[in-house]
PDB file of C-alpha atoms in Angstrom:
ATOM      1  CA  UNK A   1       0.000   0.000   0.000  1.00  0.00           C
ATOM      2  CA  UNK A   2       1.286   3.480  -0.533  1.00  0.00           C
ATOM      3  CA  UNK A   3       1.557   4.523   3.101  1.00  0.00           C
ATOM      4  CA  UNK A   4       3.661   1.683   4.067  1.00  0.00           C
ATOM      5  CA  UNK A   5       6.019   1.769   0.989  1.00  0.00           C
ATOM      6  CA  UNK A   6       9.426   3.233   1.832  1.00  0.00           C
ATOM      7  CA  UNK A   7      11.539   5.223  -0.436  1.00  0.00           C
ATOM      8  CA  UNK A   8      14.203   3.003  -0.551  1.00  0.00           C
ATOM      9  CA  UNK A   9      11.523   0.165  -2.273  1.00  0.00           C
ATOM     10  CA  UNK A  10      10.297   3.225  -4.284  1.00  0.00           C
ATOM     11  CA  UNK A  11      13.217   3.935  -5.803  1.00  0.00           C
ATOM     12  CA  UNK A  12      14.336   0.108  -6.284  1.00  0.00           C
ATOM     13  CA  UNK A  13      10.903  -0.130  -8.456  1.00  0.00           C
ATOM     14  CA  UNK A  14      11.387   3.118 -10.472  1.00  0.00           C
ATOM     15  CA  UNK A  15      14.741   2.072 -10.888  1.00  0.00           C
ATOM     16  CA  UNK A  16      14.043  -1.559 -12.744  1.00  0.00           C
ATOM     17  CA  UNK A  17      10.796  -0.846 -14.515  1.00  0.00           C
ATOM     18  CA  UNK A  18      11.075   3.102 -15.891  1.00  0.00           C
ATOM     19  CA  UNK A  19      14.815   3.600 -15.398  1.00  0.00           C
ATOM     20  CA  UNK A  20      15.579   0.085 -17.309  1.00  0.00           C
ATOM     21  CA  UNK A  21      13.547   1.243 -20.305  1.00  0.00           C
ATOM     22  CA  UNK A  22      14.896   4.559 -20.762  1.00  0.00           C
ATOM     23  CA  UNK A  23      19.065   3.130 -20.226  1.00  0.00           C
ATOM     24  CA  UNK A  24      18.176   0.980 -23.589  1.00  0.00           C
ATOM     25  CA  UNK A  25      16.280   2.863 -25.829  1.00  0.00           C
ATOM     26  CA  UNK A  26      18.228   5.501 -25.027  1.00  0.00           C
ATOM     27  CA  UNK A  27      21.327   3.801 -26.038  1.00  0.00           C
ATOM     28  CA  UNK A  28      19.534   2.719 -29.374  1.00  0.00           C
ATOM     29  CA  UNK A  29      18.191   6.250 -29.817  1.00  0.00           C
ATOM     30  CA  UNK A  30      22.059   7.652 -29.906  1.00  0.00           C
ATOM     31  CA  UNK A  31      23.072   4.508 -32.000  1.00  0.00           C
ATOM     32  CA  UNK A  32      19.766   5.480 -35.141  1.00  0.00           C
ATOM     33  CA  UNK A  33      20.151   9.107 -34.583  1.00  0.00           C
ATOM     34  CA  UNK A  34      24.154   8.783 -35.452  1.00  0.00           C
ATOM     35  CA  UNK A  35      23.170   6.345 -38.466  1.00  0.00           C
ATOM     36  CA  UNK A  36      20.184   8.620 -39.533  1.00  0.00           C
ATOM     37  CA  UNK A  37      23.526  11.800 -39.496  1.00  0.00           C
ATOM     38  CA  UNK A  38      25.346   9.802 -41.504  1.00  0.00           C
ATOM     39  CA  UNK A  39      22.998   9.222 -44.063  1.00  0.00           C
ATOM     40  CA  UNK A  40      22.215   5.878 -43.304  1.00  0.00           C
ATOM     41  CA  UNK A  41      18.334   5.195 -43.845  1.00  0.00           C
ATOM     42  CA  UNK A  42      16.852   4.094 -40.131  1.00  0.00           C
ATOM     43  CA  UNK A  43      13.473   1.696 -39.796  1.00  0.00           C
ATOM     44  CA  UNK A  44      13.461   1.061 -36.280  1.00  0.00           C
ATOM     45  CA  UNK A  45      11.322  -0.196 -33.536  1.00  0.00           C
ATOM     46  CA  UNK A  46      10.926   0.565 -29.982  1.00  0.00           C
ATOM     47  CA  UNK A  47       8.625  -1.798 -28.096  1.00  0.00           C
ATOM     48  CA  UNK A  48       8.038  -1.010 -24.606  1.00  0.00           C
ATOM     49  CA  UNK A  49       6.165  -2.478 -21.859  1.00  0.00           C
ATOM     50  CA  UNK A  50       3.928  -1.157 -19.508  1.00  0.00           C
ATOM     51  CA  UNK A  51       0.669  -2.507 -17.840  1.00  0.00           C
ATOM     52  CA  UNK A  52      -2.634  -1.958 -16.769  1.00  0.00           C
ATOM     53  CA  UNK A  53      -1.542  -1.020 -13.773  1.00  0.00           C
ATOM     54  CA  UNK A  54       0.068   2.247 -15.280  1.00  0.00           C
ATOM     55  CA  UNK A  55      -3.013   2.679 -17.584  1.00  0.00           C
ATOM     56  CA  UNK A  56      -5.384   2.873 -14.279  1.00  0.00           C
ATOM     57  CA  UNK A  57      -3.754   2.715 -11.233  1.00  0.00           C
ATOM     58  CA  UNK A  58      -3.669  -1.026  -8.995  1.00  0.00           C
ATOM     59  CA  UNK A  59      -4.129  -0.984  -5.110  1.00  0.00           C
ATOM     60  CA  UNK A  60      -1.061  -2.113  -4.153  1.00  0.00           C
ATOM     61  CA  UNK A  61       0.938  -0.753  -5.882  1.00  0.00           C
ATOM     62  CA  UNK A  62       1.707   2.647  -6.220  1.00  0.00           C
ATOM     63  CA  UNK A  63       5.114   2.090  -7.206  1.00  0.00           C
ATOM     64  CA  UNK A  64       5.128   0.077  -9.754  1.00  0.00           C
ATOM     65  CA  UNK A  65       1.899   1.279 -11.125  1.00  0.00           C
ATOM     66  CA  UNK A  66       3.446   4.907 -11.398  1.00  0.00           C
ATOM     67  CA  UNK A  67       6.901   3.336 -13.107  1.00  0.00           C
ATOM     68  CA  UNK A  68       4.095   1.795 -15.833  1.00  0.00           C
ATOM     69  CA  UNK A  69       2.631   4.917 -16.182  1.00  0.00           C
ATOM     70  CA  UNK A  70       5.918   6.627 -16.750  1.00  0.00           C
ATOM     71  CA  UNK A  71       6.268   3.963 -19.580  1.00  0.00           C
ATOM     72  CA  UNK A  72       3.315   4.816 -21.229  1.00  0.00           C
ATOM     73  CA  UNK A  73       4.138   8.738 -21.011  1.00  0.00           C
ATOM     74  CA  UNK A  74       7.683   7.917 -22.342  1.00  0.00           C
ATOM     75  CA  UNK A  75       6.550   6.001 -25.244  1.00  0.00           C
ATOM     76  CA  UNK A  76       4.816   8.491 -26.204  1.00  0.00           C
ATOM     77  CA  UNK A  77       7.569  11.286 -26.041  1.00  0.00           C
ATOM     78  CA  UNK A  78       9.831   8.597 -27.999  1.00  0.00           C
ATOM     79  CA  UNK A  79       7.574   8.207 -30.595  1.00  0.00           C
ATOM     80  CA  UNK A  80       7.498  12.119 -31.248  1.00  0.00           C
ATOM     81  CA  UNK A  81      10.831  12.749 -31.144  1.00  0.00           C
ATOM     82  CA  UNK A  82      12.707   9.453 -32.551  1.00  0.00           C
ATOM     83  CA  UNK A  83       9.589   9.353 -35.711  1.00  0.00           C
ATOM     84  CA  UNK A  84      12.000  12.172 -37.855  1.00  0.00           C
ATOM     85  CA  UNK A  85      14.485   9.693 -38.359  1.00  0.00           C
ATOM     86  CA  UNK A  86      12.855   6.622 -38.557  1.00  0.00           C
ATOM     87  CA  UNK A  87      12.338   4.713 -35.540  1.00  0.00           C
ATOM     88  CA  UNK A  88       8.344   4.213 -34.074  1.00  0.00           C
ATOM     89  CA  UNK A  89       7.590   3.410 -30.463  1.00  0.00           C
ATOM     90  CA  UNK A  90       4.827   1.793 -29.042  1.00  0.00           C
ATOM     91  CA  UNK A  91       4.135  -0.221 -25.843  1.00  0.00           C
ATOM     92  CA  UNK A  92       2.233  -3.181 -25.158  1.00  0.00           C
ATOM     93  CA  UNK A  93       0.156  -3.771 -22.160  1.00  0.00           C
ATOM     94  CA  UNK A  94      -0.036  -6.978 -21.646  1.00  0.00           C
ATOM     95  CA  UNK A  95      -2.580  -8.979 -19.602  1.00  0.00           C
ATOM     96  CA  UNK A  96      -0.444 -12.564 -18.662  1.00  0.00           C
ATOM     97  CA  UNK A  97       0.568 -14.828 -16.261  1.00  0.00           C
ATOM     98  CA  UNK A  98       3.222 -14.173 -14.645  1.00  0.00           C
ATOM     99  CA  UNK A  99       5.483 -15.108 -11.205  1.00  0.00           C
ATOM    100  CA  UNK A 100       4.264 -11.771 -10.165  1.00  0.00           C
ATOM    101  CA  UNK A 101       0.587 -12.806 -10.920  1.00  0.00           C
ATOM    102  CA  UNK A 102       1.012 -15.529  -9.320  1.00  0.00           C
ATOM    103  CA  UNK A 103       1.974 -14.775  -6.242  1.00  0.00           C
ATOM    104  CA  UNK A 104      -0.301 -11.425  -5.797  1.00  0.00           C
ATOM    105  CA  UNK A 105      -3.982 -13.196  -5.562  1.00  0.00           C
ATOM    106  CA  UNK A 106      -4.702 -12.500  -8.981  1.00  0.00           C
ATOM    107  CA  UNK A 107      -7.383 -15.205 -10.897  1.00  0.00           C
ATOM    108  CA  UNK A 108      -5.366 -16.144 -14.162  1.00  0.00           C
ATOM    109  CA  UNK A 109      -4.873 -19.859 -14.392  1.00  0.00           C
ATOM    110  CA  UNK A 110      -5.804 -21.608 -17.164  1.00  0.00           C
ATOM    111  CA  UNK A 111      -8.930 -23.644 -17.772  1.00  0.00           C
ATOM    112  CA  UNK A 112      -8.653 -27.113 -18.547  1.00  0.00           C
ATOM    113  CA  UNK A 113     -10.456 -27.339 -21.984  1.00  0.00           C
ATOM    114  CA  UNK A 114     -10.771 -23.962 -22.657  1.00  0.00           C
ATOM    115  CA  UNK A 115      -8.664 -20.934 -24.352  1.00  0.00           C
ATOM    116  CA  UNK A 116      -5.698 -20.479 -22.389  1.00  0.00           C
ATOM    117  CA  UNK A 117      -6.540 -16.155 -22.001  1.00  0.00           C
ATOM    118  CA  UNK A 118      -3.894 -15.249 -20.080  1.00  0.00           C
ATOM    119  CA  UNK A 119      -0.907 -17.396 -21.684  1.00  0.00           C
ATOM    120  CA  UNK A 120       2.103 -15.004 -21.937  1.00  0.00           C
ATOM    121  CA  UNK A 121       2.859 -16.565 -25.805  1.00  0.00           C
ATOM    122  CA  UNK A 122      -0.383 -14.327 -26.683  1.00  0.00           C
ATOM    123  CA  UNK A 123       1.337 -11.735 -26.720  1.00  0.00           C
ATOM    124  CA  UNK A 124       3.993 -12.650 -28.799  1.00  0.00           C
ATOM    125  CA  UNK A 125       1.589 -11.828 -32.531  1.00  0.00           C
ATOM    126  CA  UNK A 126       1.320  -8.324 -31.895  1.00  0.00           C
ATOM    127  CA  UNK A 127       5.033  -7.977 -30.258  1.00  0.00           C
ATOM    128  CA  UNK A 128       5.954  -9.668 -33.936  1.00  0.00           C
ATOM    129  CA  UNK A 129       3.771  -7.148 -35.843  1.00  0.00           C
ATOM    130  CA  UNK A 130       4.821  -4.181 -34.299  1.00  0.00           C
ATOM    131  CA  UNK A 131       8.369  -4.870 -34.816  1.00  0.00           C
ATOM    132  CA  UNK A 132       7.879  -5.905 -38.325  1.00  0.00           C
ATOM    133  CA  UNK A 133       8.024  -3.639 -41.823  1.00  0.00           C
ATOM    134  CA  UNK A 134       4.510  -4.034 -41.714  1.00  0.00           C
ATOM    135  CA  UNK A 135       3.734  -1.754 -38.977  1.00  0.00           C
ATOM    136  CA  UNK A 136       5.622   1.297 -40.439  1.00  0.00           C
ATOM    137  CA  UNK A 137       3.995   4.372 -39.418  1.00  0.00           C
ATOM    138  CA  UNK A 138       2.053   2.587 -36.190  1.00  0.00           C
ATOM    139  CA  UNK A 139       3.699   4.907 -33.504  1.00  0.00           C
ATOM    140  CA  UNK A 140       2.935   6.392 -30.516  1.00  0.00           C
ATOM    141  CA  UNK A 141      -0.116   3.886 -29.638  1.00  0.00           C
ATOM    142  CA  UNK A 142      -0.048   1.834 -25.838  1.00  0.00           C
ATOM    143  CA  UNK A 143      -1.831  -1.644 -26.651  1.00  0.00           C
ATOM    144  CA  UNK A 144      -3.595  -3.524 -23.756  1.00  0.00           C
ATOM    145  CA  UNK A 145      -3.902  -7.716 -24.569  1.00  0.00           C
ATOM    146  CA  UNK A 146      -5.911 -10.162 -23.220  1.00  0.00           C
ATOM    147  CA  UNK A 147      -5.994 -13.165 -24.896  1.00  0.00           C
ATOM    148  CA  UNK A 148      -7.430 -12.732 -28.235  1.00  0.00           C
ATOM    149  CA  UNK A 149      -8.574  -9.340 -27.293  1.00  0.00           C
ATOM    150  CA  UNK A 150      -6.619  -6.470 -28.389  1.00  0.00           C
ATOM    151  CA  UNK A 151      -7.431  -2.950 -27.016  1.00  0.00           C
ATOM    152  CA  UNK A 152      -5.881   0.496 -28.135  1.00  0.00           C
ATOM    153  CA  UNK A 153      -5.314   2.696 -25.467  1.00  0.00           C
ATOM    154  CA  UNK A 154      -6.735   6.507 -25.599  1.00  0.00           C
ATOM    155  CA  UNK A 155      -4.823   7.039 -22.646  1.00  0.00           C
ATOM    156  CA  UNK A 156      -4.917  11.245 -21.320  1.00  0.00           C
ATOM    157  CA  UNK A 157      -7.310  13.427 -23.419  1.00  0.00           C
ATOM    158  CA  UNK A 158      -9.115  16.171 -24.023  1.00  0.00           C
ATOM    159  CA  UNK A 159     -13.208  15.788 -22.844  1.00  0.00           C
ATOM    160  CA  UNK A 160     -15.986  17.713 -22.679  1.00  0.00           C
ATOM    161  CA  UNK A 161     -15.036  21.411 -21.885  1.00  0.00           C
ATOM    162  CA  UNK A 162     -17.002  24.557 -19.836  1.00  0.00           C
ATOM    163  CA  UNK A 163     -15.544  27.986 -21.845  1.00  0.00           C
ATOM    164  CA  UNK A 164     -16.897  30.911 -18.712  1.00  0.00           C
ATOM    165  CA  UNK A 165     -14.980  33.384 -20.702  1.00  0.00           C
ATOM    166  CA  UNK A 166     -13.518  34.579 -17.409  1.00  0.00           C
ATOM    167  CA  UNK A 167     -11.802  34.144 -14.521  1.00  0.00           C
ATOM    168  CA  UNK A 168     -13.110  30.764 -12.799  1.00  0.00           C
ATOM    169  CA  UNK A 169     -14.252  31.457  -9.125  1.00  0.00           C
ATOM    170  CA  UNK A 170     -14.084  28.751  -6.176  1.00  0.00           C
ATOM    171  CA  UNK A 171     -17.132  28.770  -5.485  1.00  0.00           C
ATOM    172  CA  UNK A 172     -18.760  28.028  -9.058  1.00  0.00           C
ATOM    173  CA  UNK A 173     -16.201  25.194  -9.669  1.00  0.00           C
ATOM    174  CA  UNK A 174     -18.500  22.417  -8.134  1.00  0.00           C
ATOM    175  CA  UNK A 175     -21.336  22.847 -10.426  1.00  0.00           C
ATOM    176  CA  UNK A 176     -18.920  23.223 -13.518  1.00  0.00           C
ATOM    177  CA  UNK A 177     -16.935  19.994 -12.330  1.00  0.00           C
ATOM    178  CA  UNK A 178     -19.647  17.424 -11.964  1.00  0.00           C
ATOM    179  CA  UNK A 179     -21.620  18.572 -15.035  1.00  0.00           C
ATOM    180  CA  UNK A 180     -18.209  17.753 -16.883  1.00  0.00           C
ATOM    181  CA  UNK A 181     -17.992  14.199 -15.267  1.00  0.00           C
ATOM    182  CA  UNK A 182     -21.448  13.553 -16.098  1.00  0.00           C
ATOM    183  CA  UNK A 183     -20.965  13.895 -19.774  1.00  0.00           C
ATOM    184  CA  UNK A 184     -17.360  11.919 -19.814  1.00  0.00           C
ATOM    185  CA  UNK A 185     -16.687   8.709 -21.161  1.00  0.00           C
ATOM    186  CA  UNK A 186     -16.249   6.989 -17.340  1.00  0.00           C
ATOM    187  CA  UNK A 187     -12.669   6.219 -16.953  1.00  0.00           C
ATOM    188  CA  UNK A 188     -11.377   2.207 -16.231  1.00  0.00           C
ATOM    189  CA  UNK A 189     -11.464   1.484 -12.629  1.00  0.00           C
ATOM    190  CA  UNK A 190      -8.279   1.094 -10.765  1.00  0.00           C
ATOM    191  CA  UNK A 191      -7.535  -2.355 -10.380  1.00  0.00           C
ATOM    192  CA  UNK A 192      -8.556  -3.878  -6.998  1.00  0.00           C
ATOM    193  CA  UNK A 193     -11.193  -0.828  -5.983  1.00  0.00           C
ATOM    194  CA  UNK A 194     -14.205  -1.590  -4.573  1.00  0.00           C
TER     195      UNK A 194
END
């Protein structure tokens, strides 16, 4: 939980999940953009990989859901900046059995008989399309898996608005606020609320 999570485990899970992403695609990113100055055409592929947990938050784990999250934002960022000379980024979200997952209460064993949803070698088609020639100009998109479900992400955006024309007062804010969540798309529930 949040309030019992020290700094030092903090840091250990910021460290592995969003600091190990960003120490190799940055060293590829230096590698295409000296190729690209050279004159050397670049068709390159980041694939990164963030969860659900960084898409909407997991009680549990505020950690590791905010090192996911950082994933997502950083794909993003890599996808604008690295798309000039060639490269795309995307990340994949996977939904899979895991040790993690298997030690944390979660529901994902298989069913004998039946489609094997949360298999981790599901994920391996899209991983294989997104690195592939195929997916040329697919960048900047977070894709969440579950078995043979694939969902595209539409992560932070822009919703309904209220335009006062003025300076927003305090006390006013209340009405404005709720008629705005009223006519949102409801966002995904963070895993493990009630």
């Amino acid at each position: 939980m949040f309030f019992t999570c020290s700094p030092e485990e903090w840091d250990a899970v910021i460290r592995v999940h969003l600091r190990g992403h960003f120490c190799t695609s940055r060293h590829a990113a230096e590698y295409w953009r000296a190729e690209s100055k050279a004159g050397r055409p670049v068709d390159a592929r980041i694939i990164n990989t963030t969860s659900g947990a960084g898409l909407q938050g997991s009680v549990g784990q505020s950690a590791y859901s905010t090192a996911k999250a950082g994933i997502a934002g950083l794909t993003l960022v890599q996808a604008a900046e690295l798309g000039r000379l060639g490269v795309t980024a995307n990340a994949l979200a996977p939904n899979a059995r895991t040790r993690m997952t298997s030690t944390g209460g979660f529901d994902m064993e298989a069913k004998e008989g039946a489609f094997d949803v949360f298999a981790p070698e599901n994920m391996a088609p899209l991983v294989a399309y997104l690195v592939s020639a195929q997916s040329k100009g697919v960048t900047g998109q977070i894709f969440e898996l579950k078995g043979g479900t694939i969902f595209l992400s539409q992560g932070w955006t822009d919703s309904p608005a209220y335009e006062k024309g003025a300076r927003l007062e305090a006390g006013e804010l209340d009405g404005i606020v709720r008629r705005l969540l009223e006519t949102r798309e409801p966002a995904k529930p963070v895993y493990g609320a009630a």
